[in-house]
């Protein structure tokens, strides 16, 4: 078992890497989801169960490149996939649904996640990163039978317009449209306001060539209208964990208060909005502790 000091030291020793390269032993495929083909990667034996990692807006399965082998080495089958409209799942979208729809909505993302979960052993441990944590909560509220646990990684700690609690500019977000909000998000990422290393920045910028802009707009709009599923989360009896960086976009106090509301465990790391990149050993350590309670 990795100790607290071991995990911190290993994370502090991380260096920049080629984020296009998946871990040795990882296998890629395309899953036929309701909204279209979702690019997916998997590795691990599955002796101890199954883990599904879901990236957020503008993200991709590669965001978990450092976590995949750690969970696989712990005996789990671990999978990650690009959300519809994002990176290598850019062909998936509302126009491919039956009947077709105009926008990416919660039903699209939830139905895709449910389909992925039903495509393997269940109940499964699920991690939702940022926007995907909102999707994960709605999915758990509808289909708790598919979840062994749910980890919310840097997930906005609110319902309704989740942007209202963001540091410094939260009170101004009610004035923004989804398109303007997405424009601000993309500008910040492209201009490296988070200060990520050079090879990481190169990869993040490159995948915008595939990610569909309308999917990002719609995701921002959905984050302005997060359903209140707090009571259903508490009643589901599924172990929950909120894992965040102390320098996240939302204040730590808000994350802690939301964790209490939904009955989740709480972990804080000395990092920003992307602990999967900067604190993977600590996140996996805490996930394994959560799994032990499931």
Protein backbone atom coordinates (compact mmCIF):
# COMPACT_ATOMS: atom_id res chain seq x y z
CA UNK A 1 0.00 0.00 0.00
CA UNK A 2 1.34 3.42 -0.97
CA UNK A 3 1.71 5.62 2.11
CA UNK A 4 0.93 9.31 2.30
CA UNK A 5 4.59 10.30 2.09
CA UNK A 6 5.30 7.77 -0.69
CA UNK A 7 2.48 9.14 -2.85
CA UNK A 8 3.49 12.77 -2.34
CA UNK A 9 7.14 12.03 -3.09
CA UNK A 10 6.30 10.10 -6.24
CA UNK A 11 4.08 12.91 -7.48
CA UNK A 12 6.74 15.50 -6.75
CA UNK A 13 9.19 13.45 -8.83
CA UNK A 14 6.99 13.48 -11.95
CA UNK A 15 8.38 15.07 -15.09
CA UNK A 16 6.83 16.23 -18.35
CA UNK A 17 6.00 13.43 -20.78
CA UNK A 18 4.66 12.76 -24.25
CA UNK A 19 0.92 12.76 -23.56
CA UNK A 20 0.17 11.24 -26.95
CA UNK A 21 1.77 7.97 -25.82
CA UNK A 22 -0.54 5.69 -23.85
CA UNK A 23 0.95 3.43 -21.16
CA UNK A 24 2.57 0.15 -22.18
CA UNK A 25 -0.10 -2.56 -22.17
CA UNK A 26 -3.00 -0.23 -22.89
CA UNK A 27 -5.36 -1.33 -25.66
CA UNK A 28 -7.42 1.13 -27.73
CA UNK A 29 -10.79 0.61 -29.38
CA UNK A 30 -13.92 2.53 -30.40
CA UNK A 31 -17.09 1.86 -28.42
CA UNK A 32 -20.44 2.13 -30.21
CA UNK A 33 -22.35 4.45 -27.86
CA UNK A 34 -25.82 5.89 -28.50
CA UNK A 35 -24.28 9.17 -29.70
CA UNK A 36 -21.67 7.49 -31.92
CA UNK A 37 -18.20 5.99 -31.66
CA UNK A 38 -16.30 6.83 -28.47
CA UNK A 39 -12.51 6.44 -28.48
CA UNK A 40 -11.60 4.23 -25.53
CA UNK A 41 -8.50 2.77 -23.89
CA UNK A 42 -8.28 -0.08 -21.37
CA UNK A 43 -5.69 -2.05 -19.43
CA UNK A 44 -5.43 -4.35 -16.43
CA UNK A 45 -6.63 -7.82 -15.45
CA UNK A 46 -9.81 -6.91 -13.62
CA UNK A 47 -9.15 -9.38 -10.80
CA UNK A 48 -10.29 -6.83 -8.22
CA UNK A 49 -12.97 -5.15 -10.32
CA UNK A 50 -13.47 -2.48 -12.94
CA UNK A 51 -12.72 1.26 -12.94
CA UNK A 52 -14.03 3.73 -15.54
CA UNK A 53 -12.35 7.15 -15.79
CA UNK A 54 -14.24 9.92 -17.57
CA UNK A 55 -12.53 13.18 -18.67
CA UNK A 56 -14.15 16.59 -18.68
CA UNK A 57 -14.81 19.41 -21.13
CA UNK A 58 -11.94 19.84 -23.65
CA UNK A 59 -10.29 16.77 -22.08
CA UNK A 60 -9.55 13.24 -23.26
CA UNK A 61 -8.66 9.76 -22.07
CA UNK A 62 -4.97 10.72 -22.15
CA UNK A 63 -5.56 12.92 -19.11
CA UNK A 64 -5.42 9.67 -17.10
CA UNK A 65 -2.18 8.35 -18.63
CA UNK A 66 -0.46 8.43 -15.24
CA UNK A 67 -3.37 6.86 -13.35
CA UNK A 68 -4.12 3.98 -15.73
CA UNK A 69 -1.08 1.85 -14.89
CA UNK A 70 -1.39 2.51 -11.16
CA UNK A 71 -4.95 1.19 -11.07
CA UNK A 72 -4.07 -1.71 -13.38
CA UNK A 73 -1.14 -2.66 -11.15
CA UNK A 74 -3.56 -2.71 -8.21
CA UNK A 75 -5.51 -5.49 -9.96
CA UNK A 76 -8.28 -3.53 -11.67
CA UNK A 77 -9.44 -3.37 -15.27
CA UNK A 78 -9.30 0.35 -15.90
CA UNK A 79 -10.91 2.12 -18.85
CA UNK A 80 -11.08 5.71 -20.06
CA UNK A 81 -12.91 7.22 -23.01
CA UNK A 82 -13.29 10.56 -24.77
CA UNK A 83 -16.70 12.14 -24.27
CA UNK A 84 -18.84 12.72 -27.34
CA UNK A 85 -17.58 15.67 -29.36
CA UNK A 86 -14.20 15.64 -27.64
CA UNK A 87 -10.85 14.80 -29.27
CA UNK A 88 -10.99 11.34 -30.92
CA UNK A 89 -14.72 11.02 -30.18
CA UNK A 90 -15.40 14.15 -32.24
CA UNK A 91 -17.72 12.31 -34.63
CA UNK A 92 -20.14 11.42 -31.83
CA UNK A 93 -22.91 13.92 -31.30
CA UNK A 94 -26.62 14.66 -30.99
CA UNK A 95 -27.20 14.39 -34.74
CA UNK A 96 -26.38 10.65 -34.50
CA UNK A 97 -29.06 9.94 -31.89
CA UNK A 98 -32.37 8.35 -32.79
CA UNK A 99 -34.21 10.60 -33.25
CA UNK A 100 -31.52 13.23 -33.91
CA UNK A 101 -31.24 16.22 -31.55
CA UNK A 102 -29.68 19.65 -31.99
CA UNK A 103 -27.56 19.92 -28.85
CA UNK A 104 -25.36 17.90 -26.53
CA UNK A 105 -27.38 17.52 -23.32
CA UNK A 106 -27.21 15.65 -20.03
CA UNK A 107 -29.25 12.77 -21.45
CA UNK A 108 -26.71 12.27 -24.23
CA UNK A 109 -23.73 12.11 -21.89
CA UNK A 110 -25.55 10.05 -19.25
CA UNK A 111 -26.86 7.55 -21.79
CA UNK A 112 -23.36 7.18 -23.26
CA UNK A 113 -21.87 6.58 -19.80
CA UNK A 114 -24.57 4.05 -18.93
CA UNK A 115 -23.87 2.22 -22.19
CA UNK A 116 -20.13 2.12 -21.44
CA UNK A 117 -20.79 0.77 -17.96
CA UNK A 118 -23.16 -1.89 -19.27
CA UNK A 119 -20.45 -3.00 -21.71
CA UNK A 120 -18.49 -4.67 -18.90
CA UNK A 121 -18.61 -5.93 -15.34
CA UNK A 122 -20.85 -3.94 -13.01
CA UNK A 123 -21.12 -2.38 -10.57
CA UNK A 124 -17.99 -0.45 -11.52
CA UNK A 125 -15.96 2.23 -9.81
CA UNK A 126 -16.34 5.50 -11.71
CA UNK A 127 -14.31 8.71 -11.66
CA UNK A 128 -15.72 11.85 -13.25
CA UNK A 129 -13.25 14.67 -13.86
CA UNK A 130 -14.64 18.23 -13.70
CA UNK A 131 -17.71 18.39 -16.02
CA UNK A 132 -17.80 14.57 -16.16
CA UNK A 133 -18.32 14.56 -12.40
CA UNK A 134 -21.62 16.35 -12.99
CA UNK A 135 -22.55 13.72 -15.58
CA UNK A 136 -21.51 10.98 -13.17
CA UNK A 137 -23.78 12.34 -10.44
CA UNK A 138 -26.80 12.45 -12.74
CA UNK A 139 -26.01 8.93 -14.00
CA UNK A 140 -25.69 7.59 -10.45
CA UNK A 141 -28.99 9.20 -9.49
CA UNK A 142 -30.65 7.33 -12.37
CA UNK A 143 -28.74 4.03 -12.33
CA UNK A 144 -27.08 3.51 -8.96
CA UNK A 145 -26.99 -0.24 -9.66
CA UNK A 146 -24.13 0.33 -12.11
CA UNK A 147 -21.88 2.12 -9.57
CA UNK A 148 -19.64 0.52 -6.96
CA UNK A 149 -18.33 4.00 -6.09
CA UNK A 150 -18.08 7.49 -7.58
CA UNK A 151 -15.06 9.79 -7.32
CA UNK A 152 -15.60 13.44 -8.18
CA UNK A 153 -12.27 14.88 -9.32
CA UNK A 154 -12.22 18.68 -9.38
CA UNK A 155 -15.98 18.60 -10.01
CA UNK A 156 -17.82 21.92 -9.60
CA UNK A 157 -19.28 21.80 -6.06
CA UNK A 158 -22.76 23.11 -6.79
CA UNK A 159 -26.07 22.70 -8.57
CA UNK A 160 -27.76 25.15 -10.93
CA UNK A 161 -25.17 27.54 -12.37
CA UNK A 162 -22.01 25.95 -11.00
CA UNK A 163 -19.86 28.84 -12.26
CA UNK A 164 -21.31 31.21 -9.70
CA UNK A 165 -18.86 29.93 -7.07
CA UNK A 166 -15.66 30.26 -9.13
CA UNK A 167 -12.95 32.32 -7.49
CA UNK A 168 -12.91 36.04 -8.29
CA UNK A 169 -15.25 36.03 -11.32
CA UNK A 170 -18.11 33.85 -10.08
CA UNK A 171 -20.60 36.66 -9.59
CA UNK A 172 -20.07 37.81 -13.19
CA UNK A 173 -20.78 34.44 -14.80
CA UNK A 174 -24.55 34.92 -14.70
CA UNK A 175 -24.05 37.57 -17.39
CA UNK A 176 -22.24 35.23 -19.79
CA UNK A 177 -23.76 33.07 -22.52
CA UNK A 178 -22.54 29.48 -22.96
CA UNK A 179 -20.66 30.51 -26.12
CA UNK A 180 -18.89 33.39 -24.36
CA UNK A 181 -18.12 31.20 -21.38
CA UNK A 182 -16.63 28.56 -23.66
CA UNK A 183 -14.63 31.22 -25.48
CA UNK A 184 -13.11 32.34 -22.16
CA UNK A 185 -12.36 28.74 -21.17
CA UNK A 186 -10.65 27.95 -24.47
CA UNK A 187 -8.67 31.20 -24.39
CA UNK A 188 -7.37 30.38 -20.92
CA UNK A 189 -6.35 26.86 -21.94
CA UNK A 190 -4.64 27.94 -25.16
CA UNK A 191 -2.75 30.69 -23.34
CA UNK A 192 -1.69 28.32 -20.57
CA UNK A 193 -3.12 30.23 -17.65
CA UNK A 194 -2.73 27.04 -15.60
CA UNK A 195 1.01 26.95 -16.29
CA UNK A 196 1.25 23.37 -17.55
CA UNK A 197 4.62 22.01 -18.82
CA UNK A 198 5.58 22.44 -22.49
CA UNK A 199 4.79 18.92 -23.76
CA UNK A 200 1.47 18.91 -21.93
CA UNK A 201 0.58 22.30 -23.46
CA UNK A 202 1.54 21.05 -26.92
CA UNK A 203 -0.82 18.10 -26.59
CA UNK A 204 -3.68 20.16 -25.14
CA UNK A 205 -3.47 22.64 -27.99
CA UNK A 206 -3.18 19.91 -30.63
CA UNK A 207 -6.36 18.09 -29.65
CA UNK A 208 -8.42 21.24 -30.26
CA UNK A 209 -8.00 20.44 -33.95
CA UNK A 210 -10.50 17.60 -33.47
CA UNK A 211 -12.70 18.71 -30.54
CA UNK A 212 -15.98 20.16 -31.79
CA UNK A 213 -16.52 23.72 -30.64
CA UNK A 214 -20.29 23.27 -30.37
CA UNK A 215 -19.78 20.44 -27.88
CA UNK A 216 -17.76 22.76 -25.61
CA UNK A 217 -20.42 25.47 -25.89
CA UNK A 218 -23.11 22.97 -24.91
CA UNK A 219 -21.05 21.62 -22.00
CA UNK A 220 -20.64 25.12 -20.61
CA UNK A 221 -24.39 25.61 -20.97
CA UNK A 222 -25.03 22.38 -19.08
CA UNK A 223 -22.73 23.54 -16.30
CA UNK A 224 -25.03 26.54 -15.95
CA UNK A 225 -27.97 24.17 -15.34
CA UNK A 226 -26.76 21.27 -13.19
CA UNK A 227 -29.76 19.31 -11.83
CA UNK A 228 -30.05 19.02 -8.07
CA UNK A 229 -29.53 15.30 -7.36
CA UNK A 230 -28.08 15.75 -3.86
CA UNK A 231 -30.82 13.84 -2.07
CA UNK A 232 -30.66 10.93 -4.52
CA UNK A 233 -26.89 10.71 -4.13
CA UNK A 234 -27.19 10.46 -0.36
CA UNK A 235 -29.99 7.91 -0.57
CA UNK A 236 -28.19 5.69 -3.12
CA UNK A 237 -25.76 4.35 -0.52
CA UNK A 238 -22.87 4.34 -3.04
CA UNK A 239 -19.48 5.36 -1.56
CA UNK A 240 -18.46 8.83 -2.78
CA UNK A 241 -15.19 10.77 -2.76
CA UNK A 242 -14.55 14.41 -3.64
CA UNK A 243 -10.88 14.87 -4.57
CA UNK A 244 -9.62 18.39 -5.35
CA UNK A 245 -6.54 20.57 -5.58
CA UNK A 246 -6.10 23.31 -3.01
CA UNK A 247 -5.59 25.74 -5.92
CA UNK A 248 -8.68 24.65 -7.82
CA UNK A 249 -10.98 27.06 -9.66
CA UNK A 250 -13.53 26.71 -6.86
CA UNK A 251 -12.57 27.46 -3.21
CA UNK A 252 -11.71 24.45 -1.06
CA UNK A 253 -14.40 25.45 1.44
CA UNK A 254 -17.07 25.10 -1.26
CA UNK A 255 -15.78 21.66 -2.25
CA UNK A 256 -15.75 20.56 1.39
CA UNK A 257 -19.28 21.84 2.02
CA UNK A 258 -20.64 20.07 -1.06
CA UNK A 259 -18.94 16.84 -0.02
CA UNK A 260 -20.77 17.06 3.29
CA UNK A 261 -24.08 17.68 1.50
CA UNK A 262 -23.78 14.52 -0.60
CA UNK A 263 -22.16 12.41 2.11
CA UNK A 264 -18.78 12.06 0.36
CA UNK A 265 -15.28 11.61 1.68
CA UNK A 266 -12.96 14.52 1.00
CA UNK A 267 -9.32 14.76 -0.09
CA UNK A 268 -7.23 17.84 -0.90
CA UNK A 269 -3.89 17.93 -2.73
CA UNK A 270 -1.36 20.74 -3.09
CA UNK A 271 -2.10 21.29 -6.77
CA UNK A 272 -4.59 22.90 -9.16
CA UNK A 273 -7.57 21.75 -11.24
CA UNK A 274 -5.85 18.67 -12.68
CA UNK A 275 -4.73 16.27 -9.90
CA UNK A 276 -4.90 13.39 -12.41
CA UNK A 277 -1.86 14.98 -14.10
CA UNK A 278 0.00 16.39 -11.10
CA UNK A 279 -0.98 14.16 -8.16
CA UNK A 280 -1.93 10.76 -9.69
CA UNK A 281 -0.33 8.65 -6.94
CA UNK A 282 -2.26 10.53 -4.26
CA UNK A 283 -5.55 10.33 -6.16
CA UNK A 284 -5.15 6.58 -6.80
CA UNK A 285 -4.19 5.99 -3.17
CA UNK A 286 -7.40 7.65 -2.00
CA UNK A 287 -9.49 5.89 -4.65
CA UNK A 288 -8.22 2.51 -3.50
CA UNK A 289 -9.18 3.41 0.07
CA UNK A 290 -12.65 4.32 -1.23
CA UNK A 291 -12.93 1.04 -3.14
CA UNK A 292 -12.22 -0.85 0.07
CA UNK A 293 -15.45 0.56 1.56
CA UNK A 294 -17.61 -0.44 -1.41
